[in-house]
Short mmCIF file of C-alpha atoms in Angstrom, two decimals:
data_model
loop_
_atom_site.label_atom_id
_atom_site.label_comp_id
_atom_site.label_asym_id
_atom_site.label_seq_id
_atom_site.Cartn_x
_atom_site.Cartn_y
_atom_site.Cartn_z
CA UNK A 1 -44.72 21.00 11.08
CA UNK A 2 -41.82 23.89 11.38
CA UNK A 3 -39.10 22.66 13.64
CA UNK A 4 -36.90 24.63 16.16
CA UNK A 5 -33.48 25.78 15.28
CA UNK A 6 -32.10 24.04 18.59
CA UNK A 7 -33.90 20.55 16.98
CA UNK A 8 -32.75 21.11 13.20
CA UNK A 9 -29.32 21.67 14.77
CA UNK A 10 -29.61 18.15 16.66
CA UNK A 11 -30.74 16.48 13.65
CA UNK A 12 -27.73 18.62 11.61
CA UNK A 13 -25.11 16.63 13.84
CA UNK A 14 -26.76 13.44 13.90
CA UNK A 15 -26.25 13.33 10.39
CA UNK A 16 -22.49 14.64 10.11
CA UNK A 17 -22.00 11.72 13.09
CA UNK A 18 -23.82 9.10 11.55
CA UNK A 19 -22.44 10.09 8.45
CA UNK A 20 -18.83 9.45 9.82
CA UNK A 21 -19.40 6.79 11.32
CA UNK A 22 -20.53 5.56 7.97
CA UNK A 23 -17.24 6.87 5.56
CA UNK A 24 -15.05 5.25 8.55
CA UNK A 25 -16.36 1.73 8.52
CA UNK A 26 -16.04 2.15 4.55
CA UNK A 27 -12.80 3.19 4.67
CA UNK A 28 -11.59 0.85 7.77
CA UNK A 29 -12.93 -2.16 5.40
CA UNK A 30 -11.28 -0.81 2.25
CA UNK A 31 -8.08 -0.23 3.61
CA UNK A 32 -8.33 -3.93 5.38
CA UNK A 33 -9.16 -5.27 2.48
CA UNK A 34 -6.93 -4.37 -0.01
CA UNK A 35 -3.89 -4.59 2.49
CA UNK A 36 -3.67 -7.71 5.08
CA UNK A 37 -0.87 -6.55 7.20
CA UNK A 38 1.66 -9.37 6.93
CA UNK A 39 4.63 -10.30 8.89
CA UNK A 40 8.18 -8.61 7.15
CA UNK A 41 9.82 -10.92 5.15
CA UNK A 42 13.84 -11.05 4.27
CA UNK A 43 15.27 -12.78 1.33
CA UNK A 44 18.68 -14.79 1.91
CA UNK A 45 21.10 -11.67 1.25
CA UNK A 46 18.62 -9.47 3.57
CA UNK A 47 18.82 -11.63 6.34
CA UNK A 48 22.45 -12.19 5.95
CA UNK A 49 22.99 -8.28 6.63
CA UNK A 50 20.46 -7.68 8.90
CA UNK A 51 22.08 -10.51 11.24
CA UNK A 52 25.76 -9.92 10.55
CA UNK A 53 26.13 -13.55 9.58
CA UNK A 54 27.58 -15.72 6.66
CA UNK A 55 25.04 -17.62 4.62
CA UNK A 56 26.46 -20.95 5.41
CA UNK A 57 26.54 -19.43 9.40
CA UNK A 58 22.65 -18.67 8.86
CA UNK A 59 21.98 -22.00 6.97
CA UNK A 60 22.98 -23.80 9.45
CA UNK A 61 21.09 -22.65 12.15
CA UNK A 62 18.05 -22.15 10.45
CA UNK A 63 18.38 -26.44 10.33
CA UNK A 64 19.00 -26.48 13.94
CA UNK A 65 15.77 -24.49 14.46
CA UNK A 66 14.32 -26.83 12.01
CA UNK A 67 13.20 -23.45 9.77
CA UNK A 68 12.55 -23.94 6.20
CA UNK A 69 13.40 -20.69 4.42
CA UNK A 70 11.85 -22.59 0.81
CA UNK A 71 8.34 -23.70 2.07
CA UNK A 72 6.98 -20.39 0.15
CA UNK A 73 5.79 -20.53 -3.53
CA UNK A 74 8.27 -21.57 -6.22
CA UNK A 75 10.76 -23.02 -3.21
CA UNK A 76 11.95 -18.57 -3.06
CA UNK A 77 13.91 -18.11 0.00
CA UNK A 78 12.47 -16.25 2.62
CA UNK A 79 12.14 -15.50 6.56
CA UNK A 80 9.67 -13.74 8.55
CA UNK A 81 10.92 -11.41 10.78
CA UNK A 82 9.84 -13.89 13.85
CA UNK A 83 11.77 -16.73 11.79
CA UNK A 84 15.28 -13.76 11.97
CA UNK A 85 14.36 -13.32 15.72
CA UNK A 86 14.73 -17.25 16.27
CA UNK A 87 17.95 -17.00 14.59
CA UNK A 88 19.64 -14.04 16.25
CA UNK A 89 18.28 -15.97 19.40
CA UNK A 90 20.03 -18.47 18.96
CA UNK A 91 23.59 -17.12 17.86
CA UNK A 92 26.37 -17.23 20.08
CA UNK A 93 27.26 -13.95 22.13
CA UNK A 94 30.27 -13.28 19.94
CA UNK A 95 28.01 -13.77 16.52
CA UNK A 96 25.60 -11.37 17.66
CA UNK A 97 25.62 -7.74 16.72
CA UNK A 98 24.82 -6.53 19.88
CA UNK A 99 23.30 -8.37 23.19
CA UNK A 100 19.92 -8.30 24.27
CA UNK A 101 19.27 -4.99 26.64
CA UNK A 102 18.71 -5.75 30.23
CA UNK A 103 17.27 -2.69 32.09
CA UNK A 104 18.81 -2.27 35.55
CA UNK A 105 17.18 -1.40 38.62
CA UNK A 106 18.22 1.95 38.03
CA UNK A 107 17.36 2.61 34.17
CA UNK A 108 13.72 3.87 34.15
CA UNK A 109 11.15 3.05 31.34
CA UNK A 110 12.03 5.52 28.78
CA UNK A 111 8.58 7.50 27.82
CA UNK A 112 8.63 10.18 24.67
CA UNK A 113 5.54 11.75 23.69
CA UNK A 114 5.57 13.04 20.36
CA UNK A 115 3.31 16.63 20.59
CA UNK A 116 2.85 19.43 18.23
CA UNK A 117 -0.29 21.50 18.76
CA UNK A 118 -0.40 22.08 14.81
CA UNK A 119 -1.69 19.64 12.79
CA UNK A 120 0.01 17.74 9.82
CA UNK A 121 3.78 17.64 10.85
CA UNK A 122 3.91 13.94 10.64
CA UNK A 123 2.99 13.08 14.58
CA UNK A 124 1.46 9.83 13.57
CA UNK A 125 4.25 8.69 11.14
CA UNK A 126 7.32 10.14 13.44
CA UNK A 127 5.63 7.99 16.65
CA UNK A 128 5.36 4.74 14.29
CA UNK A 129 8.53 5.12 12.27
CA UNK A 130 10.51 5.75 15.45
CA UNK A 131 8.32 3.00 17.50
CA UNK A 132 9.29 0.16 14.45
CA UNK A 133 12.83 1.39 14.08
CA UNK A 134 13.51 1.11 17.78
CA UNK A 135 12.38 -2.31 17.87
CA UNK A 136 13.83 -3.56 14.32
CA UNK A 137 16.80 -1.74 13.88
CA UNK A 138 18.45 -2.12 17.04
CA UNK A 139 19.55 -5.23 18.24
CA UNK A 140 19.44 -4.69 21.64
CA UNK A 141 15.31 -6.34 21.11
CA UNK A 142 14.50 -3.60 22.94
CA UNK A 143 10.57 -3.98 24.71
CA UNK A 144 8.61 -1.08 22.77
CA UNK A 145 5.14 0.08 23.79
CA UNK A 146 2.96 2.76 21.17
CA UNK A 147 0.17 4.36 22.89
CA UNK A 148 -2.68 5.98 20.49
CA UNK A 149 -3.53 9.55 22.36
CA UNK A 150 -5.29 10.47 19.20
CA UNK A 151 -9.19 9.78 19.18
CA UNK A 152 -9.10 9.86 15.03
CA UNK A 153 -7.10 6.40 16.04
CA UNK A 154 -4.81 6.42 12.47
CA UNK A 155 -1.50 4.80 14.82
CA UNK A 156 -4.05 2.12 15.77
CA UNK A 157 -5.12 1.07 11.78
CA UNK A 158 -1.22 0.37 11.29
CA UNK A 159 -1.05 -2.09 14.40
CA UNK A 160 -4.31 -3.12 15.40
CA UNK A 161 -6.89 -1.74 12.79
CA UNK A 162 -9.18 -4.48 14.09
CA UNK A 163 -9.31 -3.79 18.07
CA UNK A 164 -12.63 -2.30 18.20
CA UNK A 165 -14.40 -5.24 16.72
CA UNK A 166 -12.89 -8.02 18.42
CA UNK A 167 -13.88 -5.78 21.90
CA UNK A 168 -9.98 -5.13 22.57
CA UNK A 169 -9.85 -2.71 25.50
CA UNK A 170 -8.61 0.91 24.26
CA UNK A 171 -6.63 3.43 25.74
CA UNK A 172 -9.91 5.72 26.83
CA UNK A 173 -11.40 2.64 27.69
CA UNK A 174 -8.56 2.05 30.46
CA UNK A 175 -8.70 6.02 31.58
CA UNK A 176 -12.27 6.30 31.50
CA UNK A 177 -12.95 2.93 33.23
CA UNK A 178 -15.39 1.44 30.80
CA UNK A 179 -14.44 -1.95 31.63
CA UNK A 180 -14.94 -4.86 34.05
CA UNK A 181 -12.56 -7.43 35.58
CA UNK A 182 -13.17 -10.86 35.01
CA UNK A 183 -13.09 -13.42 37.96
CA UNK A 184 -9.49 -13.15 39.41
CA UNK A 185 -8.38 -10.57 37.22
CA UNK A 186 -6.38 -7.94 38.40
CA UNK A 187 -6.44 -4.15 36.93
CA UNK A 188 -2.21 -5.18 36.46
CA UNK A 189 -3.78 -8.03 34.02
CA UNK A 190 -6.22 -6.20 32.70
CA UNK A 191 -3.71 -3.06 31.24
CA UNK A 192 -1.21 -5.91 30.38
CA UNK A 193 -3.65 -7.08 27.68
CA UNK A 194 -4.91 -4.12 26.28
CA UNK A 195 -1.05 -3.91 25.33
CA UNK A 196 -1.85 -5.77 21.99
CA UNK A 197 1.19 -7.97 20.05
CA UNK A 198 1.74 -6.53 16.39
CA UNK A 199 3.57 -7.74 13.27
CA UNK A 200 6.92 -7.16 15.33
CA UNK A 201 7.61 -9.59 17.66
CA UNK A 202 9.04 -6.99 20.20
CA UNK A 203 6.72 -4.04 19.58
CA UNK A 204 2.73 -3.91 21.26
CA UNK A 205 0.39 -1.14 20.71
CA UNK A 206 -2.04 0.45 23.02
CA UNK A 207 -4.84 1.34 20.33
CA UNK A 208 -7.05 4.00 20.54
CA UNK A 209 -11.01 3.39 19.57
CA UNK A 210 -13.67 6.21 18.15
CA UNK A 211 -15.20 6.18 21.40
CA UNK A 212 -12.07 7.54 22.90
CA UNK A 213 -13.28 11.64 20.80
CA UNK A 214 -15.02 10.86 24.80
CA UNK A 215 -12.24 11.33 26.44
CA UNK A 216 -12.11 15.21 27.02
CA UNK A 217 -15.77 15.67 27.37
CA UNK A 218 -15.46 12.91 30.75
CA UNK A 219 -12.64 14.93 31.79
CA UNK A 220 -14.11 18.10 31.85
CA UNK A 221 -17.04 16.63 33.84
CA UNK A 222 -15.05 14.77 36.31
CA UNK A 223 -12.91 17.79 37.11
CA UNK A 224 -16.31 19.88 37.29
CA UNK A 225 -18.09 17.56 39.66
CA UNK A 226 -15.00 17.39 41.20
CA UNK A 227 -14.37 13.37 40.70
CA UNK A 228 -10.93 13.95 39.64
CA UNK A 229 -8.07 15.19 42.09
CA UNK A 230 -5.25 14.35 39.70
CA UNK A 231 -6.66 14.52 36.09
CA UNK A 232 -3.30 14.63 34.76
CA UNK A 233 -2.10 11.58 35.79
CA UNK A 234 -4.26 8.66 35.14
CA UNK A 235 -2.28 7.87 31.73
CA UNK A 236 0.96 7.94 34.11
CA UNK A 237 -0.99 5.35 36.19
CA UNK A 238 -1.70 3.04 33.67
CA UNK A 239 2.08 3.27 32.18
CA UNK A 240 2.77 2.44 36.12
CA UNK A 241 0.99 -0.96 35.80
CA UNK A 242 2.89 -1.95 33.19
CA UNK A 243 6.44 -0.51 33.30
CA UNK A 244 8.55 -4.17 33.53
CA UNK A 245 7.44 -5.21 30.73
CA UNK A 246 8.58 -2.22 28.69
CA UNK A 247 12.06 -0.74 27.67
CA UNK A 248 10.66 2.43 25.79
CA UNK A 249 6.71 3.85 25.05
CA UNK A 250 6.26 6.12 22.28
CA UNK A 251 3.01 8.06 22.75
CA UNK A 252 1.47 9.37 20.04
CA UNK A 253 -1.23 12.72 20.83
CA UNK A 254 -4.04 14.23 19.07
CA UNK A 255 -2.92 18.00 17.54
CA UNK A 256 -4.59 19.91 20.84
CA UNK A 257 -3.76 20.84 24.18
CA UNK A 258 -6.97 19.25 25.88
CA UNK A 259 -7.02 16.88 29.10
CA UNK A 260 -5.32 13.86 26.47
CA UNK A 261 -2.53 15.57 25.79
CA UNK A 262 -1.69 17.13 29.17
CA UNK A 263 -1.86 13.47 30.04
CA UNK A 264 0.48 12.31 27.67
CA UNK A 265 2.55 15.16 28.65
CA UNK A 266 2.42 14.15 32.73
CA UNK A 267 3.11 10.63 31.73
CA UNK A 268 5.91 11.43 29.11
CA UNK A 269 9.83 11.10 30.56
CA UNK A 270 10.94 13.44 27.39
CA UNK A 271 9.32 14.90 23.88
CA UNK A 272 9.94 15.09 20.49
CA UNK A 273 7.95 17.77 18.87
CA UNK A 274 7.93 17.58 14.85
CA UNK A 275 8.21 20.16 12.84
CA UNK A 276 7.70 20.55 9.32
CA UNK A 277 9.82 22.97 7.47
CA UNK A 278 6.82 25.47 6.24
CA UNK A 279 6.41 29.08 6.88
CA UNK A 280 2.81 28.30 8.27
CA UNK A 281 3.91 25.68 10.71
CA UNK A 282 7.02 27.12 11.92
CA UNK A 283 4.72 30.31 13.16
CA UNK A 284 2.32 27.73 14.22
CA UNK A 285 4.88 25.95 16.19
CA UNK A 286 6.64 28.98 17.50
CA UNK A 287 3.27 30.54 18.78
CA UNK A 288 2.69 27.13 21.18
CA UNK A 289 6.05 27.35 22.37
CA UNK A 290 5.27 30.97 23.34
CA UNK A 291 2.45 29.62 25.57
CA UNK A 292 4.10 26.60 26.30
CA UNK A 293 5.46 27.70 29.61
CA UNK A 294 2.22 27.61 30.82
CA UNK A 295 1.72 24.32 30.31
CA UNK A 296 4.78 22.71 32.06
CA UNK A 297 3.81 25.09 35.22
CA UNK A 298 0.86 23.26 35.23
CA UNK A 299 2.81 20.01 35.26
CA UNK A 300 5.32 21.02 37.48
CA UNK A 301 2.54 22.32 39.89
CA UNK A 302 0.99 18.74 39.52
CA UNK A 303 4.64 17.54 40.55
CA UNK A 304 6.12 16.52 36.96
CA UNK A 305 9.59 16.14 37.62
CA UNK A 306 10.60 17.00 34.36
CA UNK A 307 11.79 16.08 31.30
CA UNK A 308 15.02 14.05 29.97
CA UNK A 309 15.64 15.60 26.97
CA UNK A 310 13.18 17.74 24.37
CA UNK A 311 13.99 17.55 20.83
CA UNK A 312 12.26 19.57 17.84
CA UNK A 313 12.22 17.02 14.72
CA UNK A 314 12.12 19.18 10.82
CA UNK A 315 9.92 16.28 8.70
CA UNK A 316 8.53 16.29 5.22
CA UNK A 317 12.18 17.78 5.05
CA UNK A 318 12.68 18.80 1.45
CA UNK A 319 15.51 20.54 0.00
CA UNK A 320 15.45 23.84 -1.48
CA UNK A 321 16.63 27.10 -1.29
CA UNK A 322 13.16 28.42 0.87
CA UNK A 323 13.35 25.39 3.07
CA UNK A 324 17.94 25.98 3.41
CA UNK A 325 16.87 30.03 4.74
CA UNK A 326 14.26 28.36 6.93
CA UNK A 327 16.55 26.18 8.42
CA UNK A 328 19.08 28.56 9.02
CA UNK A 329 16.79 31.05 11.09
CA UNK A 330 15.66 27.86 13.17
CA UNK A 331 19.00 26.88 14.12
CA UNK A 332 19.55 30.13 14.93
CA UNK A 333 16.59 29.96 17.39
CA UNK A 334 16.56 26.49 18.80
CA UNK A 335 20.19 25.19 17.70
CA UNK A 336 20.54 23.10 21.23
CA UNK A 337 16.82 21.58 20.66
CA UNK A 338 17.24 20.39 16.74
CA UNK A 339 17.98 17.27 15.61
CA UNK A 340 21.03 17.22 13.05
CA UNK A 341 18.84 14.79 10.74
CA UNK A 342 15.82 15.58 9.17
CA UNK A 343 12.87 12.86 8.47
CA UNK A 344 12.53 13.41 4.58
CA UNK A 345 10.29 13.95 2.82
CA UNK A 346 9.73 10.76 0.81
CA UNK A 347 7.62 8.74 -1.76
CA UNK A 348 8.64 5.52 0.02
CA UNK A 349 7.01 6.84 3.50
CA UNK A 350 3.84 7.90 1.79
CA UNK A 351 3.09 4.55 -0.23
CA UNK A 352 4.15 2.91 3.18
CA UNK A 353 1.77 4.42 5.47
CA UNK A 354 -0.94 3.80 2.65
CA UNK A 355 -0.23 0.85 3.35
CA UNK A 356 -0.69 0.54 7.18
CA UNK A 357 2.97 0.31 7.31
CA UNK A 358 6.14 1.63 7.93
CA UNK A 359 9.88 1.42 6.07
CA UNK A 360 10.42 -0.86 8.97
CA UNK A 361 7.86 -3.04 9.20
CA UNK A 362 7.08 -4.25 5.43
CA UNK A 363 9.60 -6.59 3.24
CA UNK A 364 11.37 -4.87 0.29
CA UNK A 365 9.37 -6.89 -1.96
CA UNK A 366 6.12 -5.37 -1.06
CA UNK A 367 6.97 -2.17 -1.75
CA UNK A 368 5.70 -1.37 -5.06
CA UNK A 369 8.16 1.27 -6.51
CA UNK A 370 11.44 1.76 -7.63
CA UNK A 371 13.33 -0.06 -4.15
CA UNK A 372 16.05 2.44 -3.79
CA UNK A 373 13.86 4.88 -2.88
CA UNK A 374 12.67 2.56 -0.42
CA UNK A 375 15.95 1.53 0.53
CA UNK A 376 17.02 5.50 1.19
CA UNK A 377 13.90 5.54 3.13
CA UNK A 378 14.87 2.67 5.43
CA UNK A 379 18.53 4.12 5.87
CA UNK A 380 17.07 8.16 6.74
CA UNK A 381 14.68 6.37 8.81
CA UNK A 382 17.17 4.33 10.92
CA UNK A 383 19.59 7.79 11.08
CA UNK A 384 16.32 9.62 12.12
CA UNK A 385 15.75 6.80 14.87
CA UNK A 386 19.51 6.83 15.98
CA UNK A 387 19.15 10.09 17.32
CA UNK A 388 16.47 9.28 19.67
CA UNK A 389 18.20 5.85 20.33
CA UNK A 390 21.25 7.89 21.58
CA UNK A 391 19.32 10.50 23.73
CA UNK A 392 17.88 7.69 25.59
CA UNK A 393 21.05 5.31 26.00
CA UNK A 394 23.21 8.64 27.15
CA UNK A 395 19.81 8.71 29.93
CA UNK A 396 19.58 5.61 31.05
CA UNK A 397 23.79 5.24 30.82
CA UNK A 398 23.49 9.03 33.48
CA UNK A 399 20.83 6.97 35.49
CA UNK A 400 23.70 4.62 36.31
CA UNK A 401 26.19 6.68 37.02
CA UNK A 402 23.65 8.52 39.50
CA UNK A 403 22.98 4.85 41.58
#
């Protein structure tokens, strides 16, 4: 029997869905398999710079805290990055490198949405690198939320790759309200958790789930049946619910301007936009920031009160006489908007996201290659970070000034 165009095309995407479906769980189950995230580790010398200590200074605590750094094969030396927390913890104010950041009354939750309409500028890796830096790097143990904006859900495989299995709630879960309370729980609760803990003791991750490639087709029906008044704002409402517990969110958004973004947007308190240093993506780039005065009037209408700071980000920065001329005509277009340090390009970053990881959030050891590569990695990484670290302290230092 001949079938219908109309049906062969419903059987057509069927197949390319089920077929997705199919190379996802494969590659989900690969990538878990050959690569159990594990906690980041620090041998003796490591852990002696990373805390600012003496050996004998770290030794000694490590007995108080009744830690045995040689319980690991062959008696080898080593602490988890929970075991370093305890440590720094424990150390005296004038031992530590820098005391714990309290956020006053008047310091709001930092929010920084990492956006570029064009695809493959390193979105994913600048929110996680940035996300794990914050939280490592700094001292301060800063509280750091990621939120996965991207249905394709790559931030989630680095922090919580197993979420959608164990029935973890996801981020469209939460904006779509496909979820129930238990007995006594409130919605407060029920946000809280879907904040999941990750292999950094001071870093959680809102994952994102396949379900949530959902998201804008339940926004464009809510608006049409007219279900919605604000449909910019429900991510904003869920940040709301949990904004004590957090010192800084990093949101990470899919590479479109649909209803996800323009949440992420609403919710964000400043953006980073990266940019990779390519003819292709700089016109790209520049065309959305022609039409991106559009967007904020539709924020602004919605009563956004606007941003912080906005930052453009070069990545995959590699040098070279192209990429030097490049440069040069951006700075002399957006010279107030650039950061000063570029995220390099780098064999290190690549092998770590492979990985599930980031130069912040595996050990030395594991890292297969020559280690100063990974080592330069770790120190343009933390320079990267710094600049974002010192946009938000000179914020939250004008937030007390303005009390």
């Amino acid at each position: 029997m001949t079938i219908s165009k109309v049906e062969a095309t419903d059987i057509a995407f069927d197949e390319l869905k089920d077929g997705s479906e199919l190379y996802i769980q494969r590659r989900n189950r690969r990538l878990l398999n050959n690569h159990r995230k594990e906690l980041r580790v620090f041998t003796k010398a490591e852990a002696v710079a990373y805390l600012d200590i003496d050996a004998r200074t770290l030794d000694k605590y490590c007995k108080a805290l009744k830690i045995n750094p040689r319980r690991h094969e062959e008696s080898q030396w080593l602490l988890d990055i929970e075991e370093v927390y305890k440590v720094r913890d424990s150390l005296p104010e004038e031992l530590k490198k820098q005391l714990p950041f309290v956020r006053g009354e008047s310091q709001e939750l930092q929010v920084i949405v990492v956006q570029n309409q064009k695809g493959g500028v390193g979105k994913t890796v600048t929110a996680a690198t940035a996300a794990s830096g914050l939280a490592t790097e700094f001292h301060q143990n800063y509280r750091v939320g990621l939120i996965d904006m991207d249905g394709q859900g790559t931030l989630s495989m680095y922090y919580a790759p197993e979420s959608a299995e164990e029935g973890c709630l996801s981020v469209g879960d939460l904006i779509m309200g496909n979820y129930e309370l238990d007995d006594n729980e409130t919605l407060k609760e029920a946000i809280s958790e879907a904040f999941l803990p990750t292999t950094i003791p001071n870093l959680r991750i809102l994952p994102a789930s396949q379900s949530d490639r959902a998201i804008e087709g339940w926004f464009h029906e809510a608006v049409f049946n007219q279900q919605l008044s604000s449909p910019y704002s429900i991510l904003h409402d869920i940040i709301e619910q949990v904004k004590d517990e957090f010192d800084i969110i990093i949101i990470d958004t899919p590479p479109s301007l649909g209803y996800a973004t323009y949440n992420a947007y609403y919710a964000g308190t400043s953006v980073i936009f990266p940019l990779s240093v390519t003819e292709n993506d700089i016109d790209a780039t520049c065309s959305y920031f022609s039409y991106i005065p559009q967007v904020w009037t539709l924020l602004k209408n919605a009563k956004h009160p606007g941003y912080d700071f906005m930052k453009i980000l070069l990545t995959n920065h590699k040098e070279s006489s192209t990429t030097t001329d490049l440069q040069n005509n951006l700075y002399d277009s957006f010279s107030t908007y650039l950061y000063s340090t570029e995220f390099n390009n780098s064999e290190a970053v690549r092998q770590a996201s492979s990985l599930l990881s980031t130069v912040f959030d595996m050990s030395k050891s594991e890292y297969p290659k020559t280690k100063m590569t990974f080592q330069n990695a770790q120190q343009n990484g933390y320079e990267v970070t710094s600049q974002l670290h010192r946009d938000i302290q000179k914020v939250w230092r004008e937030q007390e000034k303005e009390q």
